[in-house]
mmCIF file of C-alpha atoms in Angstrom:
data_model
loop_
_atom_site.group_PDB
_atom_site.id
_atom_site.type_symbol
_atom_site.label_atom_id
_atom_site.label_comp_id
_atom_site.label_asym_id
_atom_site.label_seq_id
_atom_site.Cartn_x
_atom_site.Cartn_y
_atom_site.Cartn_z
ATOM 1 C CA UNK A 1 0.065 -0.090 -0.079
ATOM 2 C CA UNK A 2 1.322 3.392 -0.847
ATOM 3 C CA UNK A 3 1.914 5.815 1.872
ATOM 4 C CA UNK A 4 1.813 8.779 -0.552
ATOM 5 C CA UNK A 5 4.956 10.277 0.850
ATOM 6 C CA UNK A 6 8.394 11.387 -0.539
ATOM 7 C CA UNK A 7 11.361 11.959 1.741
ATOM 8 C CA UNK A 8 13.779 14.674 0.282
ATOM 9 C CA UNK A 9 17.279 15.922 1.015
ATOM 10 C CA UNK A 10 17.994 19.235 -0.329
ATOM 11 C CA UNK A 11 21.179 21.427 -0.107
ATOM 12 C CA UNK A 12 21.678 25.052 1.367
ATOM 13 C CA UNK A 13 20.532 26.490 -1.948
ATOM 14 C CA UNK A 14 17.375 24.389 -2.147
ATOM 15 C CA UNK A 15 18.515 22.141 -4.697
ATOM 16 C CA UNK A 16 17.134 18.497 -4.365
ATOM 17 C CA UNK A 17 20.010 15.895 -3.722
ATOM 18 C CA UNK A 18 18.144 12.865 -3.010
ATOM 19 C CA UNK A 19 14.576 11.549 -2.625
ATOM 20 C CA UNK A 20 12.827 8.291 -1.861
ATOM 21 C CA UNK A 21 9.201 7.181 -1.900
ATOM 22 C CA UNK A 22 6.949 4.538 -3.432
ATOM 23 C CA UNK A 23 6.915 4.542 -7.273
ATOM 24 C CA UNK A 24 3.454 5.963 -7.692
ATOM 25 C CA UNK A 25 4.183 9.097 -5.437
ATOM 26 C CA UNK A 26 7.510 9.536 -7.190
ATOM 27 C CA UNK A 27 5.890 9.664 -10.548
ATOM 28 C CA UNK A 28 3.567 12.384 -9.318
ATOM 29 C CA UNK A 29 6.682 14.171 -7.718
ATOM 30 C CA UNK A 30 8.330 13.972 -11.248
ATOM 31 C CA UNK A 31 5.300 15.572 -12.747
ATOM 32 C CA UNK A 32 5.995 18.823 -10.525
ATOM 33 C CA UNK A 33 9.868 18.605 -11.019
ATOM 34 C CA UNK A 34 10.341 17.424 -7.494
ATOM 35 C CA UNK A 35 13.374 15.353 -8.594
ATOM 36 C CA UNK A 36 17.070 15.292 -8.083
ATOM 37 C CA UNK A 37 18.802 18.478 -9.345
ATOM 38 C CA UNK A 38 15.645 20.478 -9.324
ATOM 39 C CA UNK A 39 15.758 24.097 -7.616
ATOM 40 C CA UNK A 40 13.276 24.750 -4.935
ATOM 41 C CA UNK A 41 14.544 28.003 -3.319
ATOM 42 C CA UNK A 42 11.815 30.645 -3.058
ATOM 43 C CA UNK A 43 13.090 32.663 -5.792
ATOM 44 C CA UNK A 44 12.731 29.815 -8.287
ATOM 45 C CA UNK A 45 9.529 28.257 -7.143
ATOM 46 C CA UNK A 46 7.715 30.730 -4.797
ATOM 47 C CA UNK A 47 6.355 29.596 -1.411
ATOM 48 C CA UNK A 48 7.115 26.005 -0.694
ATOM 49 C CA UNK A 49 8.427 24.157 2.347
ATOM 50 C CA UNK A 50 12.120 23.768 1.248
ATOM 51 C CA UNK A 51 12.445 27.422 0.001
ATOM 52 C CA UNK A 52 10.584 28.926 2.911
ATOM 53 C CA UNK A 53 12.525 26.821 5.591
ATOM 54 C CA UNK A 54 15.809 28.138 3.907
ATOM 55 C CA UNK A 55 14.475 31.719 3.697
ATOM 56 C CA UNK A 56 13.250 31.890 7.278
ATOM 57 C CA UNK A 57 15.819 29.503 8.967
ATOM 58 C CA UNK A 58 12.918 27.663 10.640
ATOM 59 C CA UNK A 59 10.916 24.655 10.365
ATOM 60 C CA UNK A 60 7.664 25.017 8.224
ATOM 61 C CA UNK A 61 4.831 23.195 6.774
ATOM 62 C CA UNK A 62 3.161 24.358 3.627
ATOM 63 C CA UNK A 63 -0.351 23.077 3.004
ATOM 64 C CA UNK A 64 -2.369 23.065 -0.352
ATOM 65 C CA UNK A 65 -3.060 26.579 -1.377
ATOM 66 C CA UNK A 66 -0.257 28.073 0.721
ATOM 67 C CA UNK A 67 2.074 26.965 -2.192
ATOM 68 C CA UNK A 68 2.623 29.817 -4.575
ATOM 69 C CA UNK A 69 2.595 27.501 -7.630
ATOM 70 C CA UNK A 70 -0.927 26.281 -8.417
ATOM 71 C CA UNK A 71 0.155 22.726 -9.352
ATOM 72 C CA UNK A 72 1.425 22.357 -5.968
ATOM 73 C CA UNK A 73 -1.936 23.009 -4.104
ATOM 74 C CA UNK A 74 -2.616 19.118 -3.849
ATOM 75 C CA UNK A 75 0.593 18.615 -1.721
ATOM 76 C CA UNK A 76 1.348 19.298 1.897
ATOM 77 C CA UNK A 77 5.101 19.725 2.529
ATOM 78 C CA UNK A 78 7.270 20.240 5.641
ATOM 79 C CA UNK A 79 10.895 21.186 5.821
ATOM 80 C CA UNK A 80 13.402 21.936 8.482
#
């Protein structure tokens, strides 16, 4: 059974270095460019957990419509 989760490690510039998850969810992540090498800092992608955590220096959770990019509205993301 799919947990519907992706675990990500990003560098200090918000670039995805590694990710792991079930096949179905990784395919969905590919569709939104949530893949190794992708840039997720705020100036590239707008409000998102990775970029916002880096910009504020705090742990954050970004849910649905809080994401700047509309295609991310079906996702909930957390970063620290």
